[in-house]
Every structure is written in C-alpha cells, then in structure tokens.
mmCIF file of C-alpha atoms in Angstrom:
data_model
loop_
_atom_site.group_PDB
_atom_site.id
_atom_site.type_symbol
_atom_site.label_atom_id
_atom_site.label_comp_id
_atom_site.label_asym_id
_atom_site.label_seq_id
_atom_site.Cartn_x
_atom_site.Cartn_y
_atom_site.Cartn_z
ATOM 1 C CA ALA O 1 -17.798 14.351 8.595
ATOM 2 C CA ALA O 2 -17.353 18.080 8.693
ATOM 3 C CA ARG O 3 -19.427 20.494 6.680
ATOM 4 C CA ILE O 4 -17.847 23.039 4.407
ATOM 5 C CA GLY O 5 -20.135 25.698 3.007
ATOM 6 C CA ARG O 6 -22.449 25.743 6.002
ATOM 7 C CA ARG O 7 -23.387 29.375 5.379
ATOM 8 C CA GLY O 8 -24.447 28.859 1.788
ATOM 9 C CA GLY O 9 -20.896 28.341 0.580
ATOM 10 C CA ASP O 10 -17.393 29.064 1.746
ATOM 11 C CA CYS O 11 -14.868 30.595 -0.587
ATOM 12 C CA LEU O 12 -11.941 28.425 -1.653
ATOM 13 C CA ALA O 13 -9.548 30.523 0.462
ATOM 14 C CA GLU O 14 -11.618 29.685 3.585
ATOM 15 C CA VAL O 15 -11.652 26.008 2.641
ATOM 16 C CA ALA O 16 -7.859 26.067 2.290
ATOM 17 C CA ASP O 17 -7.545 27.628 5.743
ATOM 18 C CA GLU O 18 -9.822 24.944 7.202
ATOM 19 C CA LEU O 19 -7.846 22.169 5.499
ATOM 20 C CA GLU O 20 -4.675 23.327 7.255
ATOM 21 C CA ARG O 21 -6.289 22.345 10.543
ATOM 22 C CA TYR O 22 -6.674 18.728 9.367
ATOM 23 C CA GLN O 23 -3.392 17.981 7.599
ATOM 24 C CA LEU O 24 0.280 18.677 8.055
ATOM 25 C CA GLY O 25 1.686 21.664 6.246
ATOM 26 C CA LYS O 26 0.448 24.773 4.511
ATOM 27 C CA VAL O 27 -2.392 24.959 1.963
ATOM 28 C CA VAL O 28 -2.026 27.825 -0.518
ATOM 29 C CA VAL O 29 -4.451 29.055 -3.185
ATOM 30 C CA ARG O 30 -1.989 30.449 -5.695
ATOM 31 C CA ASP O 31 -4.336 32.158 -8.145
ATOM 32 C CA GLU O 32 -6.103 35.204 -6.668
ATOM 33 C CA ARG O 33 -9.119 34.658 -8.954
ATOM 34 C CA LEU O 34 -9.698 31.202 -7.464
ATOM 35 C CA LYS O 35 -9.758 32.365 -3.845
ATOM 36 C CA SER O 36 -13.334 33.638 -4.107
ATOM 37 C CA LEU O 37 -14.795 30.531 -5.779
ATOM 38 C CA GLU O 38 -17.655 29.090 -3.726
ATOM 39 C CA VAL O 39 -17.303 25.569 -2.330
ATOM 40 C CA THR O 40 -20.282 23.846 -0.750
ATOM 41 C CA GLY O 41 -20.522 20.279 0.457
ATOM 42 C CA VAL O 42 -20.136 17.791 3.245
ATOM 43 C CA PHE O 43 -16.714 16.199 3.399
ATOM 44 C CA ASP O 44 -14.907 13.881 5.777
ATOM 45 C CA LEU O 45 -11.964 16.050 6.800
ATOM 46 C CA ARG O 46 -10.132 12.967 8.020
ATOM 47 C CA ASP O 47 -9.622 12.297 4.281
ATOM 48 C CA THR O 48 -8.233 15.578 2.976
ATOM 49 C CA LYS O 49 -6.898 13.873 -0.156
ATOM 50 C CA ALA O 50 -10.454 12.976 -1.197
ATOM 51 C CA LEU O 51 -11.608 16.546 -0.575
ATOM 52 C CA LEU O 52 -8.775 17.914 -2.697
ATOM 53 C CA ARG O 53 -9.573 15.398 -5.490
ATOM 54 C CA THR O 54 -13.205 16.530 -5.415
ATOM 55 C CA ILE O 55 -12.241 20.209 -5.596
ATOM 56 C CA SER O 56 -9.808 19.494 -8.412
ATOM 57 C CA GLY O 57 -12.315 17.476 -10.440
ATOM 58 C CA THR O 58 -15.394 19.598 -9.798
ATOM 59 C CA LEU O 59 -13.809 23.012 -10.233
ATOM 60 C CA ASN O 60 -11.222 21.839 -12.804
ATOM 61 C CA ILE O 61 -8.347 23.194 -10.714
ATOM 62 C CA HIS O 62 -4.831 21.759 -10.672
ATOM 63 C CA ILE O 63 -3.599 20.778 -7.210
ATOM 64 C CA THR O 64 0.036 20.036 -6.376
ATOM 65 C CA ARG O 65 0.844 18.140 -3.186
ATOM 66 C CA LEU O 66 4.377 18.414 -1.840
ATOM 67 C CA PRO O 67 5.731 17.482 1.586
ATOM 68 C CA LEU O 68 4.227 20.041 3.982
ATOM 69 C CA LEU O 69 2.753 22.127 1.143
ATOM 70 C CA THR O 70 -0.424 21.848 -0.954
ATOM 71 C CA ILE O 71 -0.799 24.310 -3.833
ATOM 72 C CA ILE O 72 -4.252 24.918 -5.283
ATOM 73 C CA GLY O 73 -4.361 26.558 -8.699
#
C-alpha cells in the first residue's frame, strides 16, 4: 500500500500526478476548482481503479476512464 496525503493531505492534482506512475496513460483533473481539493488516505496503488472509485464516491466527482486517459471532474 502507498500513502497519499502523507503531509496532512495532498491536493487532487498531486494525486493525479502520482496515479500516472501506477497506470498506463494520462490522468487529468479537468476542473481547475477540483485541483486543490485535499485527499488523504492509504490506498493500494496496485489497484488504481479502487482509488478512483473512492475519490469519485467520497468527493462526489465524476471520473471518465478511456484507453490511456482518465479524466477527473
């Protein structure tokens, strides 16, 4: 498991950047207002789909997954 938010919370833009290291393709936060939202938790980055489901459900954000592209917001 990898920890996200280890400094008291990472912003969603930082989480998206970190996700790109663990899955194929680009991760984009489309809405500028969402980029600064704080995300804190411990997630298994081998299961990026579960992390994205958690973000979507907890923060009530729509996530679109396409081949080689994940759009948040």
